Amino acid sequence: MSAYTFVIVSLLLSALFSGLEIAFLSADRFFVEVEQKKGSFAFKIVSFLSRKQGMLLAALLLGNNIALVLYGIFIPDLLSPLFAGIPAGYTLLALQSIVSTFIILVLAEFLPKSVFQSRPHTMLQRFAVFAWLFYILLWPFTYVLVKFSNGILRLLFKKHHIENEENILFTRHDLAHFFKEKYENSTTAAREENEIEIFKNAIQMETRRLREFIIPRTELIALPITAGIQELKKLFEESNLSKILIYRGTIDNLLGYVHVYDLINAPKDITSILRPIRFVPESMTASEVLRLMTKENRSILAVYDEFGALSGIVTIEDVVEELFGDIEDEHDTAENDNQEIVEDGKDIVASGRVEINRLNEVYEMHLPEDENYSTLSGLIFHRLERIPNAGELVEIEGYKLKIEHIEQTRIQKVRILEAIK
């Protein structure tokens, strides 16, 4: 390749590395998490790289320096004709340095950083695969670089750098920024409605218990610790989830979880990539859980009941939904059809996971509410004290509930007869 080609390629790479660096630092992490939970492949990559921010920035800096070295090697050949009349020496070297530095500052620093900083999410979405490929390509070198840097920090300043971030979440500032964007892009009427709804939710978060919005134990997707890596890969593909729970013996003995990105390093067994999970009581309030998750940088918690048995899990999206309303995530998408409420004549066909208070509020029904359950299936289980059969008719407070569809122990669809007056 000619010197022109090397210079152009090195400038493009340097511009991309510089732009991506500022884009990752400028991106709204809450927006990134929401988009990746909606199923965006690009933002799934961005979310993964954001959790490895130390390694990512090291890779971008290393890549940028490699590009600049190539640029420095070949740019003199291109500048030589411009200074043909100047004899070799310090004057020529100074002129070449000034011109080459100006080109770098404008084309590989100021311009790309301005563009990427003004539109960080768009640029990250476009160049996510590029960033991921270079992250993987440079990983062995950046790993050594980061380890060496951490050693110096510990030696000189007694600082301990955390390399294996659990899950870098968003801060209160990120939440506020997301709400501001949502607010500014809505109409006046929608703003007022959003304000009232969020204000209500914010008040309820202080009293709303964890048991009311967890993903119940019966709907958890998990594998035993003895399962093989191929079984794990297959379950990731079939479930379309980013995290799989791991247990020993029974689901009550939950050990932790595995993230789909942990498979990148080709692990030999599940134990080597198992991440610990924190247990919390279902009596915690939504606000307490949000504070805990933000403080400890966690995106998932296991929930136990008063007897110490596993009740289910809660994710950061579940908690944020309590404040901002529904955010479609991987659990919602996987079971989207089961979440609907459909009007069929005077009947209502609803998912077993639909909350009682939602049915009562929307359809002016009077189904009994209790702290022991919050969903339609919970109400049925509470009244029957057994697993119903498909097609079985259950009468509760004058309402006739027909079990339309049940899978093992999970009530998927319920028809409420003559519910619409």
PDB file of N, CA and C in Angstrom, residues 352-408:
ATOM      1  N   GLY A 352     -52.181 -14.556  33.321  1.00  0.00           N
ATOM      2  CA  GLY A 352     -52.184 -14.853  34.750  1.00  0.00           C
ATOM      3  C   GLY A 352     -51.349 -13.868  35.541  1.00  0.00           C
ATOM      4  N   ARG A 353     -50.423 -13.164  34.854  1.00  0.00           N
ATOM      5  CA  ARG A 353     -49.542 -12.216  35.543  1.00  0.00           C
ATOM      6  C   ARG A 353     -50.120 -10.810  35.632  1.00  0.00           C
ATOM      7  N   VAL A 354     -51.286 -10.590  35.040  1.00  0.00           N
ATOM      8  CA  VAL A 354     -51.901  -9.264  35.135  1.00  0.00           C
ATOM      9  C   VAL A 354     -52.235  -8.968  36.592  1.00  0.00           C
ATOM     10  N   GLU A 355     -51.942  -7.759  37.023  1.00  0.00           N
ATOM     11  CA  GLU A 355     -52.171  -7.398  38.418  1.00  0.00           C
ATOM     12  C   GLU A 355     -53.647  -7.137  38.689  1.00  0.00           C
ATOM     13  N   ILE A 356     -54.086  -7.550  39.872  1.00  0.00           N
ATOM     14  CA  ILE A 356     -55.483  -7.397  40.274  1.00  0.00           C
ATOM     15  C   ILE A 356     -55.892  -5.926  40.270  1.00  0.00           C
ATOM     16  N   ASN A 357     -55.037  -5.084  40.826  1.00  0.00           N
ATOM     17  CA  ASN A 357     -55.412  -3.664  40.910  1.00  0.00           C
ATOM     18  C   ASN A 357     -55.557  -3.027  39.536  1.00  0.00           C
ATOM     19  N   ARG A 358     -54.856  -3.558  38.542  1.00  0.00           N
ATOM     20  CA  ARG A 358     -55.001  -3.040  37.177  1.00  0.00           C
ATOM     21  C   ARG A 358     -56.369  -3.398  36.612  1.00  0.00           C
ATOM     22  N   LEU A 359     -56.796  -4.640  36.812  1.00  0.00           N
ATOM     23  CA  LEU A 359     -58.124  -5.056  36.349  1.00  0.00           C
ATOM     24  C   LEU A 359     -59.215  -4.258  37.049  1.00  0.00           C
ATOM     25  N   ASN A 360     -59.064  -4.085  38.347  1.00  0.00           N
ATOM     26  CA  ASN A 360     -60.068  -3.345  39.116  1.00  0.00           C
ATOM     27  C   ASN A 360     -60.151  -1.887  38.671  1.00  0.00           C
ATOM     28  N   GLU A 361     -58.997  -1.312  38.360  1.00  0.00           N
ATOM     29  CA  GLU A 361     -58.967   0.107  37.989  1.00  0.00           C
ATOM     30  C   GLU A 361     -59.499   0.336  36.580  1.00  0.00           C
ATOM     31  N   VAL A 362     -59.059  -0.487  35.627  1.00  0.00           N
ATOM     32  CA  VAL A 362     -59.432  -0.283  34.225  1.00  0.00           C
ATOM     33  C   VAL A 362     -60.874  -0.682  33.951  1.00  0.00           C
ATOM     34  N   TYR A 363     -61.315  -1.804  34.528  1.00  0.00           N
ATOM     35  CA  TYR A 363     -62.649  -2.337  34.216  1.00  0.00           C
ATOM     36  C   TYR A 363     -63.649  -2.164  35.362  1.00  0.00           C
ATOM     37  N   GLU A 364     -63.257  -1.383  36.368  1.00  0.00           N
ATOM     38  CA  GLU A 364     -64.133  -1.110  37.514  1.00  0.00           C
ATOM     39  C   GLU A 364     -64.667  -2.408  38.131  1.00  0.00           C
ATOM     40  N   MET A 365     -63.762  -3.359  38.264  1.00  0.00           N
ATOM     41  CA  MET A 365     -64.111  -4.630  38.885  1.00  0.00           C
ATOM     42  C   MET A 365     -63.842  -4.547  40.387  1.00  0.00           C
ATOM     43  N   HIS A 366     -64.223  -5.588  41.096  1.00  0.00           N
ATOM     44  CA  HIS A 366     -64.051  -5.604  42.547  1.00  0.00           C
ATOM     45  C   HIS A 366     -63.443  -6.931  42.998  1.00  0.00           C
ATOM     46  N   LEU A 367     -62.419  -7.368  42.248  1.00  0.00           N
ATOM     47  CA  LEU A 367     -61.717  -8.585  42.648  1.00  0.00           C
ATOM     48  C   LEU A 367     -60.973  -8.312  43.951  1.00  0.00           C
ATOM     49  N   PRO A 368     -60.975  -9.268  44.870  1.00  0.00           N
ATOM     50  CA  PRO A 368     -60.336  -9.036  46.179  1.00  0.00           C
ATOM     51  C   PRO A 368     -58.824  -8.871  46.058  1.00  0.00           C
ATOM     52  N   GLU A 369     -58.289  -7.900  46.790  1.00  0.00           N
ATOM     53  CA  GLU A 369     -56.844  -7.665  46.832  1.00  0.00           C
ATOM     54  C   GLU A 369     -56.326  -8.019  48.218  1.00  0.00           C
ATOM     55  N   ASP A 370     -55.104  -8.553  48.246  1.00  0.00           N
ATOM     56  CA  ASP A 370     -54.535  -9.011  49.512  1.00  0.00           C
ATOM     57  C   ASP A 370     -53.021  -8.927  49.424  1.00  0.00           C
ATOM     58  N   GLU A 371     -52.351  -8.773  50.557  1.00  0.00           N
ATOM     59  CA  GLU A 371     -50.888  -8.692  50.562  1.00  0.00           C
ATOM     60  C   GLU A 371     -50.234 -10.020  50.221  1.00  0.00           C
ATOM     61  N   ASN A 372     -51.008 -11.119  50.241  1.00  0.00           N
ATOM     62  CA  ASN A 372     -50.458 -12.443  49.940  1.00  0.00           C
ATOM     63  C   ASN A 372     -50.333 -12.699  48.442  1.00  0.00           C
ATOM     64  N   TYR A 373     -50.940 -11.863  47.617  1.00  0.00           N
ATOM     65  CA  TYR A 373     -50.856 -12.022  46.171  1.00  0.00           C
ATOM     66  C   TYR A 373     -51.104 -10.666  45.523  1.00  0.00           C
ATOM     67  N   SER A 374     -50.711 -10.540  44.273  1.00  0.00           N
ATOM     68  CA  SER A 374     -50.956  -9.289  43.548  1.00  0.00           C
ATOM     69  C   SER A 374     -51.448  -9.530  42.128  1.00  0.00           C
ATOM     70  N   THR A 375     -51.308 -10.773  41.634  1.00  0.00           N
ATOM     71  CA  THR A 375     -51.693 -11.079  40.257  1.00  0.00           C
ATOM     72  C   THR A 375     -52.943 -11.949  40.210  1.00  0.00           C
ATOM     73  N   LEU A 376     -53.479 -12.077  39.002  1.00  0.00           N
ATOM     74  CA  LEU A 376     -54.684 -12.883  38.802  1.00  0.00           C
ATOM     75  C   LEU A 376     -54.425 -14.347  39.138  1.00  0.00           C
ATOM     76  N   SER A 377     -53.285 -14.875  38.709  1.00  0.00           N
ATOM     77  CA  SER A 377     -52.962 -16.268  39.024  1.00  0.00           C
ATOM     78  C   SER A 377     -52.750 -16.444  40.523  1.00  0.00           C
ATOM     79  N   GLY A 378     -52.154 -15.439  41.172  1.00  0.00           N
ATOM     80  CA  GLY A 378     -51.967 -15.502  42.623  1.00  0.00           C
ATOM     81  C   GLY A 378     -53.288 -15.571  43.358  1.00  0.00           C
ATOM     82  N   LEU A 379     -54.269 -14.801  42.894  1.00  0.00           N
ATOM     83  CA  LEU A 379     -55.609 -14.831  43.490  1.00  0.00           C
ATOM     84  C   LEU A 379     -56.230 -16.214  43.369  1.00  0.00           C
ATOM     85  N   ILE A 380     -56.112 -16.808  42.186  1.00  0.00           N
ATOM     86  CA  ILE A 380     -56.700 -18.137  41.957  1.00  0.00           C
ATOM     87  C   ILE A 380     -56.022 -19.189  42.825  1.00  0.00           C
ATOM     88  N   PHE A 381     -54.695 -19.175  42.858  1.00  0.00           N
ATOM     89  CA  PHE A 381     -53.968 -20.127  43.709  1.00  0.00           C
ATOM     90  C   PHE A 381     -54.340 -19.940  45.181  1.00  0.00           C
ATOM     91  N   HIS A 382     -54.491 -18.698  45.595  1.00  0.00           N
ATOM     92  CA  HIS A 382     -54.811 -18.401  47.000  1.00  0.00           C
ATOM     93  C   HIS A 382     -56.189 -18.956  47.372  1.00  0.00           C
ATOM     94  N   ARG A 383     -57.142 -18.825  46.464  1.00  0.00           N
ATOM     95  CA  ARG A 383     -58.493 -19.303  46.749  1.00  0.00           C
ATOM     96  C   ARG A 383     -58.607 -20.825  46.669  1.00  0.00           C
ATOM     97  N   LEU A 384     -57.982 -21.410  45.655  1.00  0.00           N
ATOM     98  CA  LEU A 384     -58.114 -22.861  45.465  1.00  0.00           C
ATOM     99  C   LEU A 384     -57.178 -23.657  46.370  1.00  0.00           C
ATOM    100  N   GLU A 385     -56.022 -23.081  46.676  1.00  0.00           N
ATOM    101  CA  GLU A 385     -54.968 -23.754  47.442  1.00  0.00           C
ATOM    102  C   GLU A 385     -54.485 -25.021  46.743  1.00  0.00           C
ATOM    103  N   ARG A 386     -54.561 -24.986  45.424  1.00  0.00           N
ATOM    104  CA  ARG A 386     -54.073 -26.091  44.588  1.00  0.00           C
ATOM    105  C   ARG A 386     -53.888 -25.561  43.170  1.00  0.00           C
ATOM    106  N   ILE A 387     -53.291 -26.395  42.308  1.00  0.00           N
ATOM    107  CA  ILE A 387     -53.109 -26.016  40.908  1.00  0.00           C
ATOM    108  C   ILE A 387     -54.382 -26.367  40.141  1.00  0.00           C
ATOM    109  N   PRO A 388     -55.007 -25.409  39.478  1.00  0.00           N
ATOM    110  CA  PRO A 388     -56.246 -25.702  38.746  1.00  0.00           C
ATOM    111  C   PRO A 388     -55.975 -26.470  37.458  1.00  0.00           C
ATOM    112  N   ASN A 389     -57.029 -26.998  36.880  1.00  0.00           N
ATOM    113  CA  ASN A 389     -56.934 -27.704  35.612  1.00  0.00           C
ATOM    114  C   ASN A 389     -57.371 -26.785  34.476  1.00  0.00           C
ATOM    115  N   ALA A 390     -56.868 -27.055  33.279  1.00  0.00           N
ATOM    116  CA  ALA A 390     -57.288 -26.281  32.113  1.00  0.00           C
ATOM    117  C   ALA A 390     -58.784 -26.476  31.891  1.00  0.00           C
ATOM    118  N   GLY A 391     -59.495 -25.391  31.656  1.00  0.00           N
ATOM    119  CA  GLY A 391     -60.937 -25.452  31.451  1.00  0.00           C
ATOM    120  C   GLY A 391     -61.750 -25.349  32.726  1.00  0.00           C
ATOM    121  N   GLU A 392     -61.088 -25.396  33.875  1.00  0.00           N
ATOM    122  CA  GLU A 392     -61.800 -25.333  35.160  1.00  0.00           C
ATOM    123  C   GLU A 392     -62.401 -23.948  35.379  1.00  0.00           C
ATOM    124  N   LEU A 393     -63.580 -23.916  35.971  1.00  0.00           N
ATOM    125  CA  LEU A 393     -64.280 -22.665  36.245  1.00  0.00           C
ATOM    126  C   LEU A 393     -64.182 -22.354  37.736  1.00  0.00           C
ATOM    127  N   VAL A 394     -63.677 -21.179  38.055  1.00  0.00           N
ATOM    128  CA  VAL A 394     -63.500 -20.766  39.445  1.00  0.00           C
ATOM    129  C   VAL A 394     -64.353 -19.527  39.692  1.00  0.00           C
ATOM    130  N   GLU A 395     -65.156 -19.550  40.749  1.00  0.00           N
ATOM    131  CA  GLU A 395     -66.010 -18.398  41.058  1.00  0.00           C
ATOM    132  C   GLU A 395     -65.445 -17.662  42.270  1.00  0.00           C
ATOM    133  N   ILE A 396     -65.181 -16.376  42.079  1.00  0.00           N
ATOM    134  CA  ILE A 396     -64.606 -15.547  43.145  1.00  0.00           C
ATOM    135  C   ILE A 396     -65.372 -14.231  43.225  1.00  0.00           C
ATOM    136  N   GLU A 397     -66.009 -14.004  44.365  1.00  0.00           N
ATOM    137  CA  GLU A 397     -66.737 -12.750  44.611  1.00  0.00           C
ATOM    138  C   GLU A 397     -67.714 -12.422  43.488  1.00  0.00           C
ATOM    139  N   GLY A 398     -68.405 -13.441  42.987  1.00  0.00           N
ATOM    140  CA  GLY A 398     -69.397 -13.223  41.944  1.00  0.00           C
ATOM    141  C   GLY A 398     -68.834 -13.231  40.534  1.00  0.00           C
ATOM    142  N   TYR A 399     -67.513 -13.269  40.385  1.00  0.00           N
ATOM    143  CA  TYR A 399     -66.884 -13.313  39.063  1.00  0.00           C
ATOM    144  C   TYR A 399     -66.547 -14.763  38.715  1.00  0.00           C
ATOM    145  N   LYS A 400     -66.833 -15.124  37.457  1.00  0.00           N
ATOM    146  CA  LYS A 400     -66.532 -16.472  36.990  1.00  0.00           C
ATOM    147  C   LYS A 400     -65.252 -16.435  36.160  1.00  0.00           C
ATOM    148  N   LEU A 401     -64.243 -17.148  36.650  1.00  0.00           N
ATOM    149  CA  LEU A 401     -62.935 -17.179  35.999  1.00  0.00           C
ATOM    150  C   LEU A 401     -62.687 -18.566  35.419  1.00  0.00           C
ATOM    151  N   LYS A 402     -62.494 -18.612  34.110  1.00  0.00           N
ATOM    152  CA  LYS A 402     -62.239 -19.884  33.437  1.00  0.00           C
ATOM    153  C   LYS A 402     -60.758 -19.976  33.067  1.00  0.00           C
ATOM    154  N   ILE A 403     -60.116 -21.072  33.472  1.00  0.00           N
ATOM    155  CA  ILE A 403     -58.691 -21.275  33.168  1.00  0.00           C
ATOM    156  C   ILE A 403     -58.564 -21.687  31.703  1.00  0.00           C
ATOM    157  N   GLU A 404     -58.102 -20.768  30.872  1.00  0.00           N
ATOM    158  CA  GLU A 404     -58.003 -21.024  29.431  1.00  0.00           C
ATOM    159  C   GLU A 404     -56.765 -21.846  29.071  1.00  0.00           C
ATOM    160  N   HIS A 405     -55.645 -21.511  29.707  1.00  0.00           N
ATOM    161  CA  HIS A 405     -54.394 -22.182  29.349  1.00  0.00           C
ATOM    162  C   HIS A 405     -53.478 -22.238  30.559  1.00  0.00           C
ATOM    163  N   ILE A 406     -52.920 -23.416  30.811  1.00  0.00           N
ATOM    164  CA  ILE A 406     -52.000 -23.586  31.938  1.00  0.00           C
ATOM    165  C   ILE A 406     -50.827 -24.452  31.489  1.00  0.00           C
ATOM    166  N   GLU A 407     -49.631 -24.076  31.873  1.00  0.00           N
ATOM    167  CA  GLU A 407     -48.423 -24.845  31.563  1.00  0.00           C
ATOM    168  C   GLU A 407     -47.774 -25.277  32.861  1.00  0.00           C
ATOM    169  N   GLN A 408     -47.794 -26.562  33.110  1.00  0.00           N
ATOM    170  CA  GLN A 408     -47.266 -27.132  34.356  1.00  0.00           C
ATOM    171  C   GLN A 408     -47.935 -26.441  35.547  1.00  0.00           C
TER     172      GLN A 408
END
